[in-house]
Coordinates of C-alpha atoms in Angstrom, one line a residue:
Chain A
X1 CA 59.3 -17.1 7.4
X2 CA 58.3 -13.8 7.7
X3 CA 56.2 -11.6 10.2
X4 CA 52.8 -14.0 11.5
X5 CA 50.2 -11.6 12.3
X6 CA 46.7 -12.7 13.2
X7 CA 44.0 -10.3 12.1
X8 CA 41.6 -8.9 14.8
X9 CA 38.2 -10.1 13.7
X10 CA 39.2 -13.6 14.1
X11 CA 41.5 -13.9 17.1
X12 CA 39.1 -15.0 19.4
X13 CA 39.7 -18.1 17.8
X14 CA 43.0 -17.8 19.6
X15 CA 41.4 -16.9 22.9
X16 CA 39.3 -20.3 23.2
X17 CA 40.5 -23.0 26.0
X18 CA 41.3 -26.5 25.0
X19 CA 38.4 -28.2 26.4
X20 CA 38.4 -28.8 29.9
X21 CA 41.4 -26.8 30.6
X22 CA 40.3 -23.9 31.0
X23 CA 41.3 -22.3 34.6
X24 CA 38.1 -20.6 35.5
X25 CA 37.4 -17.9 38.8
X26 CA 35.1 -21.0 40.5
X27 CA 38.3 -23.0 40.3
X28 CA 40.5 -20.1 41.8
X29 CA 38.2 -19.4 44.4
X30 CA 37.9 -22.9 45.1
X31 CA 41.7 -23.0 45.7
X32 CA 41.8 -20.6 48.1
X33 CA 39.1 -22.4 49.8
X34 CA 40.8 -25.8 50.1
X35 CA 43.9 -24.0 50.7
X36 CA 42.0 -22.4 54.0
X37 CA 40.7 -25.7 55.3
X38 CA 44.2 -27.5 54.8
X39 CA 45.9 -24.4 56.8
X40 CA 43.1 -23.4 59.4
X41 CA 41.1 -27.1 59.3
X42 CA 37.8 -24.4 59.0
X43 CA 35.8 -24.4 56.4
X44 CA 34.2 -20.8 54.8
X45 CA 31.6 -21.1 57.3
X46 CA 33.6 -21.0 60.0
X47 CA 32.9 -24.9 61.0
X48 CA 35.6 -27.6 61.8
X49 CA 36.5 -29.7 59.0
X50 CA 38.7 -32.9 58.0
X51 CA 41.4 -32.7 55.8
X52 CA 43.3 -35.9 55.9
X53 CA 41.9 -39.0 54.5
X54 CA 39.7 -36.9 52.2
X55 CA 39.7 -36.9 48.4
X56 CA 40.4 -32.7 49.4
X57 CA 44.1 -32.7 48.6
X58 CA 43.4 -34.7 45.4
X59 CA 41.3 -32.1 44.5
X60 CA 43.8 -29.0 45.4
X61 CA 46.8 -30.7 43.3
X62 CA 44.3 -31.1 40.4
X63 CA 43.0 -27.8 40.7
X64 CA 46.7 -26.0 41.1
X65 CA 48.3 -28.5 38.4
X66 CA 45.5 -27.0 36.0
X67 CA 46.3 -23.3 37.2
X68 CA 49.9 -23.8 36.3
X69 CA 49.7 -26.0 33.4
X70 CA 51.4 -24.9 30.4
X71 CA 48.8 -22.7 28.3
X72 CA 47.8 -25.2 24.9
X73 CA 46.1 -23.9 21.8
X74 CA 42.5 -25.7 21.0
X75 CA 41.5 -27.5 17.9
X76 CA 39.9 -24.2 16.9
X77 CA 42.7 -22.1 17.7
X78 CA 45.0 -24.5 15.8
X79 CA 42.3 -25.0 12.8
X80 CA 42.6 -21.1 12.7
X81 CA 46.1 -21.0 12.4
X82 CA 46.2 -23.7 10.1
X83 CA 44.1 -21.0 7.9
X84 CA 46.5 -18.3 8.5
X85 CA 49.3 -20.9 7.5
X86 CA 47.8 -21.5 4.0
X87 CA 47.0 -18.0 3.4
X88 CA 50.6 -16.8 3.9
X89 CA 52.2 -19.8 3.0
X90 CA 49.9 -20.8 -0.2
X91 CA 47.8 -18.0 -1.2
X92 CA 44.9 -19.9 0.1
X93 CA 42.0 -17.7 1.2
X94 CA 38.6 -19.6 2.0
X95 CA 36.0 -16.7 0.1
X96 CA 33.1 -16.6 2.3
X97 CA 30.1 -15.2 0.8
X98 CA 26.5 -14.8 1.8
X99 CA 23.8 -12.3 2.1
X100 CA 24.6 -11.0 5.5
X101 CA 28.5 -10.1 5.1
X102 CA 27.3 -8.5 1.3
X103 CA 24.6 -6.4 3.5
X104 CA 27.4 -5.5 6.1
X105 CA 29.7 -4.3 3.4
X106 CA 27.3 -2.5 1.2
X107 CA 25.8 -0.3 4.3
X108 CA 28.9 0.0 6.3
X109 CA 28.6 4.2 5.8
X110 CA 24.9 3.6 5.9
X111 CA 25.4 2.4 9.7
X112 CA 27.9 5.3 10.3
X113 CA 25.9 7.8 8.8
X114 CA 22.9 6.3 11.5
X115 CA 25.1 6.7 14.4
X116 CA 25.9 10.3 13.0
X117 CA 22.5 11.1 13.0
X118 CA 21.4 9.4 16.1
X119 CA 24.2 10.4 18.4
X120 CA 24.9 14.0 16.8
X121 CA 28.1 12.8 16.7
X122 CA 30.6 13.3 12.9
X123 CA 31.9 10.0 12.7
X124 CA 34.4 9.1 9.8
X125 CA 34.9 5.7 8.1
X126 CA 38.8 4.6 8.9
X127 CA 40.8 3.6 6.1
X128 CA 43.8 2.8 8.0
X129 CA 45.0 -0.8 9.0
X130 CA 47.3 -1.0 11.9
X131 CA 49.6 -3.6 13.1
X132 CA 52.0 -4.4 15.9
X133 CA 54.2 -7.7 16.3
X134 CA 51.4 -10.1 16.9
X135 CA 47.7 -8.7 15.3
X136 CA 46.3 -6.5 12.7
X137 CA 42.9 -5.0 12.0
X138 CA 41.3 -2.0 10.5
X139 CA 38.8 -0.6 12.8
X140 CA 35.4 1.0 11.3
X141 CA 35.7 4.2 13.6
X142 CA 38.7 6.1 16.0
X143 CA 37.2 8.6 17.8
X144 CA 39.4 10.9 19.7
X145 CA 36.8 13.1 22.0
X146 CA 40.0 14.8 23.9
X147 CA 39.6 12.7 27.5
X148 CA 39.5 9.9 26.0
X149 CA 40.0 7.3 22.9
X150 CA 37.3 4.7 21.5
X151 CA 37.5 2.5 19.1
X152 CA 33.7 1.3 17.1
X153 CA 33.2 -1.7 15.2
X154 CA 29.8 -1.0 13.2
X155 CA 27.8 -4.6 12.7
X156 CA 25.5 -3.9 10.5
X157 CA 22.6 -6.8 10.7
X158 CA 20.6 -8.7 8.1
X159 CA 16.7 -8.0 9.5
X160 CA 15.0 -6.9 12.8
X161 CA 15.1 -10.6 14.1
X162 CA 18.9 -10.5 13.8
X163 CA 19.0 -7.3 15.3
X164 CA 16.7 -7.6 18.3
X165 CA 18.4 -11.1 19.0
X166 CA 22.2 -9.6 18.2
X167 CA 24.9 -9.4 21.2
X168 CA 28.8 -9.6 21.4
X169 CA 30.6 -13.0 20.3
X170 CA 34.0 -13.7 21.8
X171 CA 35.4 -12.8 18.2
X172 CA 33.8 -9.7 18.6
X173 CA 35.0 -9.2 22.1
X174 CA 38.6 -10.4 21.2
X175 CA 38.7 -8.2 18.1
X176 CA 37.7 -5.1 20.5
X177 CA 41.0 -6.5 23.0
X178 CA 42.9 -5.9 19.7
X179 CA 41.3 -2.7 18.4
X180 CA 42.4 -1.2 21.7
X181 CA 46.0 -2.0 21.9
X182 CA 46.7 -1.1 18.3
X183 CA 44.8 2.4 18.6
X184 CA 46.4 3.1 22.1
X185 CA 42.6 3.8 23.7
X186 CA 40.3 3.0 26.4
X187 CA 37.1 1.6 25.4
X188 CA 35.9 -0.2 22.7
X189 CA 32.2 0.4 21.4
X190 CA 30.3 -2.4 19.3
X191 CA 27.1 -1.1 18.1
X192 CA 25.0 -3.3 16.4
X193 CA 23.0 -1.6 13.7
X194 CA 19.7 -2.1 11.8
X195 CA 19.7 -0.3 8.5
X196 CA 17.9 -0.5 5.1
X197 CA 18.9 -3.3 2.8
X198 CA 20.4 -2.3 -0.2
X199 CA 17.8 -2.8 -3.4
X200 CA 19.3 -5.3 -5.2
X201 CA 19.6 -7.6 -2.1
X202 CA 15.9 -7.1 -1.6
X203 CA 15.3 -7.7 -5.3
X204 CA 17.4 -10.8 -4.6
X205 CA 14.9 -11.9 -2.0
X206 CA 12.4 -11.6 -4.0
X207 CA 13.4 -13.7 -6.8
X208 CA 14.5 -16.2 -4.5
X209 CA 10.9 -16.5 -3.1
X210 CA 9.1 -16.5 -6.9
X211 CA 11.8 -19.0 -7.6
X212 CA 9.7 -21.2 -5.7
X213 CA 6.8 -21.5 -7.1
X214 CA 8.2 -20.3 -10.8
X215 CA 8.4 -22.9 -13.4
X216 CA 9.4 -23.0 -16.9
X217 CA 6.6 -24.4 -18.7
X218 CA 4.0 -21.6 -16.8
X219 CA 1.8 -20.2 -19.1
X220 CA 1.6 -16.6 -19.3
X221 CA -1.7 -16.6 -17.8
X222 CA 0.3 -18.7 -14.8
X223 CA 3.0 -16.2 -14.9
X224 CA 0.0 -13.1 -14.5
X225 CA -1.4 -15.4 -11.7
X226 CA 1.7 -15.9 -10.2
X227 CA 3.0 -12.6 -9.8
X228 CA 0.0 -11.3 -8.5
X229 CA 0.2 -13.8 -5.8
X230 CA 3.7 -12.6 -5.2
X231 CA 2.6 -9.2 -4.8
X232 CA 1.7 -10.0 -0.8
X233 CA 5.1 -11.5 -0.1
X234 CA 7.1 -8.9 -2.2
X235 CA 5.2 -6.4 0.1
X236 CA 6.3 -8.3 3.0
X237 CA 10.1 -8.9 2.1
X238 CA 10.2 -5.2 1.8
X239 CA 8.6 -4.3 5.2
X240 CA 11.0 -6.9 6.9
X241 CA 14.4 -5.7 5.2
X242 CA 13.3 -1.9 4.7
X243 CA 13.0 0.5 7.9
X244 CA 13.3 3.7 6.9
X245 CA 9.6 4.1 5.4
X246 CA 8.1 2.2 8.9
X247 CA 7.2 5.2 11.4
X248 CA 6.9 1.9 13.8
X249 CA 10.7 1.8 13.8
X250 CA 12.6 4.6 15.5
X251 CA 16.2 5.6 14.2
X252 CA 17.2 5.5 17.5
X253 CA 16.0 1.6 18.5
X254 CA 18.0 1.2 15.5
X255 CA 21.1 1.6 16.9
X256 CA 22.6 -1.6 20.0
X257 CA 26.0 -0.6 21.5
X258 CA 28.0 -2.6 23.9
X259 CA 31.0 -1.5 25.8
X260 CA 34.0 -2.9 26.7
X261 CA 37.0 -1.4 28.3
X262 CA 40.6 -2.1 28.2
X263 CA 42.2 -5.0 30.4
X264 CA 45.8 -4.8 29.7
X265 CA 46.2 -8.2 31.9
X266 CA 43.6 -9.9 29.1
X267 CA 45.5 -8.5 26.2
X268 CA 48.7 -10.2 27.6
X269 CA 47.1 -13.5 27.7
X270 CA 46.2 -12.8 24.2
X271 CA 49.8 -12.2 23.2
X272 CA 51.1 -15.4 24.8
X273 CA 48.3 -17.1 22.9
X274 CA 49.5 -15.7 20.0
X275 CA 52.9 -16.7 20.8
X276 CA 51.9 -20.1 20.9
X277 CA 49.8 -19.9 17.2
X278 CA 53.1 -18.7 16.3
X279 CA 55.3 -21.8 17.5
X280 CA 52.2 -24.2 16.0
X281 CA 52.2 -22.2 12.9
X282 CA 56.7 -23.1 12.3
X283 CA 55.7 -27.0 12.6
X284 CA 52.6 -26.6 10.1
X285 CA 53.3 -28.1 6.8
X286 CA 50.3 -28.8 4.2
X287 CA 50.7 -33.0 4.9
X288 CA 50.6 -32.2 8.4
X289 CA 49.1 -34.6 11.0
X290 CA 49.1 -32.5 13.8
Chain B
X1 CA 34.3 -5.3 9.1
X2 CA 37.7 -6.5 8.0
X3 CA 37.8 -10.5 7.6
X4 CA 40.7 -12.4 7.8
X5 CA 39.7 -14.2 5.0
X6 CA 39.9 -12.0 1.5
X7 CA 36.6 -10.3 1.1
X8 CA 37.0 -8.4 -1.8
X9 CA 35.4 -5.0 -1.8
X10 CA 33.8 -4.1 -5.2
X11 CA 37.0 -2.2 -6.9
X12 CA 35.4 -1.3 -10.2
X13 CA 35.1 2.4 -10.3
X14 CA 31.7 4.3 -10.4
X15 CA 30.7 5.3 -13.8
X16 CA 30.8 9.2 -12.6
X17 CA 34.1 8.9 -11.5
X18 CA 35.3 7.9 -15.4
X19 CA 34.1 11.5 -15.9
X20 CA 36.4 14.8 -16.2
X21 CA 35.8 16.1 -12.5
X22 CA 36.2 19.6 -13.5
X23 CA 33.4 18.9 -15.7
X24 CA 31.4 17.9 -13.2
X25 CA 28.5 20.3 -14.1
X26 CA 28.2 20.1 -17.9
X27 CA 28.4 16.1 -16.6
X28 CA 25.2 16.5 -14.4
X29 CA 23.3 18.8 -16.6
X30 CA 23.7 16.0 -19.5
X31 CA 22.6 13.3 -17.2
X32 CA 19.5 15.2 -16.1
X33 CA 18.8 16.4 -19.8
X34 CA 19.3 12.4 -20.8
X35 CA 16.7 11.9 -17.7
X36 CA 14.0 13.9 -20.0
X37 CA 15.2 11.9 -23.1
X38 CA 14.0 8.9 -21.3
X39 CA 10.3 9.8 -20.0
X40 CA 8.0 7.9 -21.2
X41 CA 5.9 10.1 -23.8
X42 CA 2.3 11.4 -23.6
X43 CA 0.0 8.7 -24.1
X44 CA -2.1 10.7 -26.5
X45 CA 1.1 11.1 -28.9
X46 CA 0.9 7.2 -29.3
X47 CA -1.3 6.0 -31.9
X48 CA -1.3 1.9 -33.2
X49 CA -0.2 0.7 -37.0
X50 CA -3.3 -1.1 -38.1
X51 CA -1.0 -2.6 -41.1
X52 CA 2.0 -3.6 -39.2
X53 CA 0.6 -6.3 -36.4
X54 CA -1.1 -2.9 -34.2
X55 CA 2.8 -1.6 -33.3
X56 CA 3.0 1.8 -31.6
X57 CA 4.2 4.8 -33.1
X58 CA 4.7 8.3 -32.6
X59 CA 3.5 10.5 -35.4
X60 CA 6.0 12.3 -37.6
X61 CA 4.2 15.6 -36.9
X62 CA 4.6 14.8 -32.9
X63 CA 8.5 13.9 -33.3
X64 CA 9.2 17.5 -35.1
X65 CA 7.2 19.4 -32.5
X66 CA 9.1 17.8 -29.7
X67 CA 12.7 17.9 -31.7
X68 CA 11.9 21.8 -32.4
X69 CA 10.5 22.1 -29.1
X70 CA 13.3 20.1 -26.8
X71 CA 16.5 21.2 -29.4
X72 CA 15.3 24.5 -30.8
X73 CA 17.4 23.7 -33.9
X74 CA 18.1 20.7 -36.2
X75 CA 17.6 19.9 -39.7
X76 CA 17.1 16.8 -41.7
X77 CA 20.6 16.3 -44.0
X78 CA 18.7 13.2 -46.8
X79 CA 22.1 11.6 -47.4
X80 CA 20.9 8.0 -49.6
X81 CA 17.4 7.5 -51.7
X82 CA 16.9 4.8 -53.7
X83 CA 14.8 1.8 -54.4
X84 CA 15.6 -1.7 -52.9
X85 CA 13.5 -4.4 -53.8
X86 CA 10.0 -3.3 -54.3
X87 CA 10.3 0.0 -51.8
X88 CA 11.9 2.8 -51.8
X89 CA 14.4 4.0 -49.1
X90 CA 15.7 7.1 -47.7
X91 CA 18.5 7.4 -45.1
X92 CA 18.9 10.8 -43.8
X93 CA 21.3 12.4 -41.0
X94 CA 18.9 13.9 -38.5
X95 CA 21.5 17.1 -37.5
X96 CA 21.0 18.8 -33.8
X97 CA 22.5 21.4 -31.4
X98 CA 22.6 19.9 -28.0
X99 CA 21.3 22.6 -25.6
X100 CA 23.8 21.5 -22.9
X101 CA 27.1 21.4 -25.0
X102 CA 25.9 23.8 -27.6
X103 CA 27.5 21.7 -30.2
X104 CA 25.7 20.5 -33.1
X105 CA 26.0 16.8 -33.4
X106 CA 23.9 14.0 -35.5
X107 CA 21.5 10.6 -35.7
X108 CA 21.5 8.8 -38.5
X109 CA 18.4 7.3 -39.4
X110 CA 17.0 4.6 -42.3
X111 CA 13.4 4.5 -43.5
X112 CA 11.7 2.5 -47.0
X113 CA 8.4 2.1 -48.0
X114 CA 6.8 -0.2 -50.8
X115 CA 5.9 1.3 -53.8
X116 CA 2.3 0.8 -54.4
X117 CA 1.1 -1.8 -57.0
X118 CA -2.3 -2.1 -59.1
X119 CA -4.9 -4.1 -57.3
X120 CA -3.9 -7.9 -57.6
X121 CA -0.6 -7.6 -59.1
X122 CA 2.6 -8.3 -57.8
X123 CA 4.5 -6.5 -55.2
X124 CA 7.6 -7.5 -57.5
X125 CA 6.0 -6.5 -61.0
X126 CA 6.8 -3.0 -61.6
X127 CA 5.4 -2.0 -64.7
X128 CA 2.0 -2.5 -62.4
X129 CA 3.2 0.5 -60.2
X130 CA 0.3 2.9 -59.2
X131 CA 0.7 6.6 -60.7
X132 CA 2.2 8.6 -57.9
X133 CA 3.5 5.8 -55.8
X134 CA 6.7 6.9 -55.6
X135 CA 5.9 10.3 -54.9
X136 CA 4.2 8.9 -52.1
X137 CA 6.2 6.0 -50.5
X138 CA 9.4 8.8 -50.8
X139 CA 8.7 11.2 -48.1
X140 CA 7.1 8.0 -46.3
X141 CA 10.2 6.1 -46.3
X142 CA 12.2 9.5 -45.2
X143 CA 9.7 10.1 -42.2
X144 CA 10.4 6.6 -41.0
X145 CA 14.1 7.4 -41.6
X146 CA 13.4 10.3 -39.5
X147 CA 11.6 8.5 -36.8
X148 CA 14.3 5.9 -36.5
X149 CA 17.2 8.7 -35.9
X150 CA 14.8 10.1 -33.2
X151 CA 14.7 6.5 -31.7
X152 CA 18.4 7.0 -30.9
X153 CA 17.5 9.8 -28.5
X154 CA 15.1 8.0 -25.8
X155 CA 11.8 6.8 -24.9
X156 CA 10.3 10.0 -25.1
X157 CA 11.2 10.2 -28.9
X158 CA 9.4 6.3 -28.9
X159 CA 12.4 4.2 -28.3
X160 CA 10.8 1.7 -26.6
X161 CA 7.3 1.5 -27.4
X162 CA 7.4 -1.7 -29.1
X163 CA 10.3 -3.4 -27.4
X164 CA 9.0 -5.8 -24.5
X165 CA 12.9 -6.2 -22.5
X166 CA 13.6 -2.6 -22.0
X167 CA 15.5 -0.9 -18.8
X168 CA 14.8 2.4 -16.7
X169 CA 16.4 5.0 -17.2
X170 CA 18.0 6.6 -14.0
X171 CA 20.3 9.5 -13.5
X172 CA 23.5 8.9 -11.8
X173 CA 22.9 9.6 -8.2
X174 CA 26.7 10.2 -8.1
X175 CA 26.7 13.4 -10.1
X176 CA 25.3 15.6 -7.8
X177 CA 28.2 14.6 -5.5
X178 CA 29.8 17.6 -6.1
X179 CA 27.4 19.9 -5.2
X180 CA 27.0 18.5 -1.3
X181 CA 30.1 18.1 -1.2
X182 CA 29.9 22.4 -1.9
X183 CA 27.3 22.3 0.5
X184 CA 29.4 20.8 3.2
X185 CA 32.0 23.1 2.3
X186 CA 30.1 26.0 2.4
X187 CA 28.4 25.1 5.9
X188 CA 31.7 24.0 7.4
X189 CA 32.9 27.6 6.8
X190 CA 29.2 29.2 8.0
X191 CA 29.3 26.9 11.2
X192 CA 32.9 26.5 12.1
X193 CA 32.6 28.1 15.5
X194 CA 29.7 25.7 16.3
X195 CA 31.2 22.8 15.7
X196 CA 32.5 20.6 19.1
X197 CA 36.2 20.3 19.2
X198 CA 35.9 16.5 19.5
X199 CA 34.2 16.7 15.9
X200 CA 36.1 19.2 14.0
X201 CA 38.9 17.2 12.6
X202 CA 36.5 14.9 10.9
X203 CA 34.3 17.5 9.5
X204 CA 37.2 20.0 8.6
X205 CA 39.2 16.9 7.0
X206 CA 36.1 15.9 4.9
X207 CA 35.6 19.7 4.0
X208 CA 38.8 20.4 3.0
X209 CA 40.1 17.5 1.4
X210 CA 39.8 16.9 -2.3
X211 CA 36.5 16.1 -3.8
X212 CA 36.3 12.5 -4.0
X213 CA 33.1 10.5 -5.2
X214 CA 34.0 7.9 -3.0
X215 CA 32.8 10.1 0.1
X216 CA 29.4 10.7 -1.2
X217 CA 27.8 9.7 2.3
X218 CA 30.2 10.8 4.5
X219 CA 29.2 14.7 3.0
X220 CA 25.9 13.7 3.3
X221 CA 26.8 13.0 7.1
X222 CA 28.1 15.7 7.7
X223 CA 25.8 18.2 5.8
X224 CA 23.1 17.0 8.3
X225 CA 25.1 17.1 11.2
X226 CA 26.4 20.9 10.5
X227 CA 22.7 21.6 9.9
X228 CA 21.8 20.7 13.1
X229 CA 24.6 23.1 15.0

């Protein structure tokens, strides 16, 4: 078997908790609290409460048995392994296609060249991929601005409603947790970006619409009719995909950034995850029941 | 934007970057002159073919005027003449010096016309051909040959005016890549004292690496970005 790495945009599949296990702050705080009223026999406002014959220590060796339990992958994070297992193991690769990762693809530099623009900022497409022992990713853009290092992942989205509704998925998160580490830098910047749809996905929009009401025995006179009726909604798919020509839209509402900083003490939870994805991935076989 | 799942970006190359980079100008200035080829011609030039179903054509008188006009020198080689059926038929080799490579280079072209017949006889019968038939469906047939070797050269020449699936013609956008990437280069040297330290690997990498198609945006980038220093 050789090296297992786990690509940044999806390991935030590895960050999800098996359900119910997760060890959240309410729960450590709530430790400390029972923890106080077995020791002091106060409770946090100060008032005199029982401890034996309560349900209380149930609930404190509950609580510290799930703070110390052994750390367990989830059915996504082993589906997602499972995926990484037939990729290197069979050549399996799931091809995922649709309109919004073509439009993210196509106006990648589009976006770049916004934030260029907007932030008066030269920003440069990065071609290289990084790895260390457990991850690898390519990040869109390493800036290097002397005092400090940032890493930006571009998202470029599919129409204003995405846009205005867009905000930071774990993945996106986790992938930022990775970005960091393998670029050695401080904060991570996601900026979500609304730019013009590239022509031929517009067209595509289009025909998708006249495919609707198109059909094959229309006579030309139908056809005439029928495009002329179309001329309204092709007027309309081009306002809602095309920004550029709206002086209601400014470049610079065009442009959603979110920032996250580097946790060291996250990133090492992310390794043991990944340690674990590793373990799961050595038992994997494709008749596996597990 | 990386997935962990394969998504292919498109690898085929860009149909400027098949051509000889050093080139690059002769390239562009064919592309544009191809652009001019391909404009659709003067309404007035077009006139309708009563006898052949109303079709559009360009006159013969119109095609010379725009060859002599848009190529300054070309002549008409007849290379075939002969009859076929009841028609006669010319094929000539329409000869031209491009005025971008300034080398002569050729159309051919085919043409017939049908001999004339008396009133009521048969297209096929040809002792009933009309005195001076010939004489007149010969130069007929060899402006048709003519017209069809202009076809070859664009809509402006009447390519398309009675085809109902034809495509725009555009020029390649990439070919005047190489002169903002100049641009860039020229502004990076202008502005380099203006430029913030934080940004003047990027721009100076981009500036001073080799020309490369691929990077068509990121010089547009920049070009705007060093304009506003």
């Amino acid at each position: 078997m050789g090296k297992i790495l786990f690509n940044a945009s999806s390991a935030g599949a590895l960050w999800t908790e098996k359900k119910g296990s997760e060890f959240t702050e309410t729960n450590k705080v709530r430790i400390e609290e029972l923890i106080s009223e077995r020791d002091t026999g106060l409770n946090k406002n100060g008032n005199k409460v029982k401890w034996e014959g309560t349900q209380k220590p149930n609930e404190l060796a509950e609580l510290e048995a799930k703070r110390d339990a052994t750390p367990e992958l989830s059915d996504t994070a082993k589906n997602y392994v499972k995926r990484v297992w037939l990729k290197y193991e069979k050549g399996i690769v799931k091809n995922i296609k649709n309109k919004f990762l073509d439009k993210g693809l196509y106006q990648e530099e589009e976006s770049i060249s916004l934030l260029t623009e907007v932030e008066k900022i030269a920003y440069s497409k990065n071609e290289e991929r990084k790895e260390n022992d457990y991850f690898t990713g390519e990040c869109d853009i390493f800036k290097d601005f002397g005092d400090k290092k940032i890493v930006i992942d571009t998202k470029t989205c599919w129409d204003a409603e995405t846009f205005i509704n867009a905000k930071p998925s774990l993945d996106n998160i986790i992938q930022g947790d990775v970005y960091m580490e393998l670029w050695d830098c401080d904060e991570f910047h996601l900026k979500f970006c609304l730019v013009d749809t590239p022509e031929h996905l517009v067209q595509r929009e289009k025909d998708l619409e006249k495919w609707k009401y198109f059909s094959g025995d229309m006579s030309d006179a139908e056809l005439d009719l029928l495009e002329k009726q179309m001329e309204k909604i092709y007027a309309q798919i081009d306002k809602n995909l095309i920004y550029s020509n709206n002086d209601k839209i400014t470049k610079e509402e065009c442009i959603k950034t979110f920032v996250f900083y580097r946790d060291k003490d996250k990133y090492q939870k992310l390794v043991a995850k990944a340690k674990l994805g590793i373990e799961y991935y050595k038992t994997l076989s494709l008749n596996t029941k597990l | 934007m990386s997935q962990e799942t394969a998504l292919v970006k498109k690898e085929l190359p860009a149909l400027s970057e098949l051509y000889d980079v050093s080139n690059i100008e002769t390239v562009f200035k064919k592309d544009q002159f191809n652009l001019l080829l391909n404009q659709q011609p003067e309404p007035k030039w077009i006139l309708e073919n009563k006898f052949a179903g109303n079709s559009k054509y360009i006159p013969i008188g119109v095609l010379e005027t725009l060859l002599q006009r848009i190529f300054k020198d070309f002549r008409i080689e007849v290379m075939r003449e002969g009859t076929m059926f009841n028609s006669v038929y010319v094929a000539i080799r329409l000869h031209y010096l491009h005025p971008i490579s300034n080398e002569w280079n050729y159309h051919d072209g085919v043409g017939a016309a049908q001999v004339q017949t008396k009133s009521g006889a048969s297209p096929a019968d040809l002792a009933s051909i009309n005195n001076n038939a010939v004489m007149m469906a010969l130069p007929m047939a060899k402006s048709y040959a003519i017209k069809d070797a202009c076809d070859h050269f664009g809509k402006l020449f009447g390519r398309d005016l009675n085809r109902k699936e034809t495509m725009g013609f555009g020029t390649d956008k990439n070919l005047d890549t190489e002169s903002i990437y100049e641009e860039l280069k020229s502004l990076f040297n202008e502005k380099k004292d203006k430029i913030p330290s934080s940004d003047f690997k990027e721009i100076e990498k981009s500036a001073e690496s080799e020309f490369d198609f691929k990077k068509i945006k990121e010089y547009k980038r920049f070009v705007g970005l060093l304009k506003s220093f």
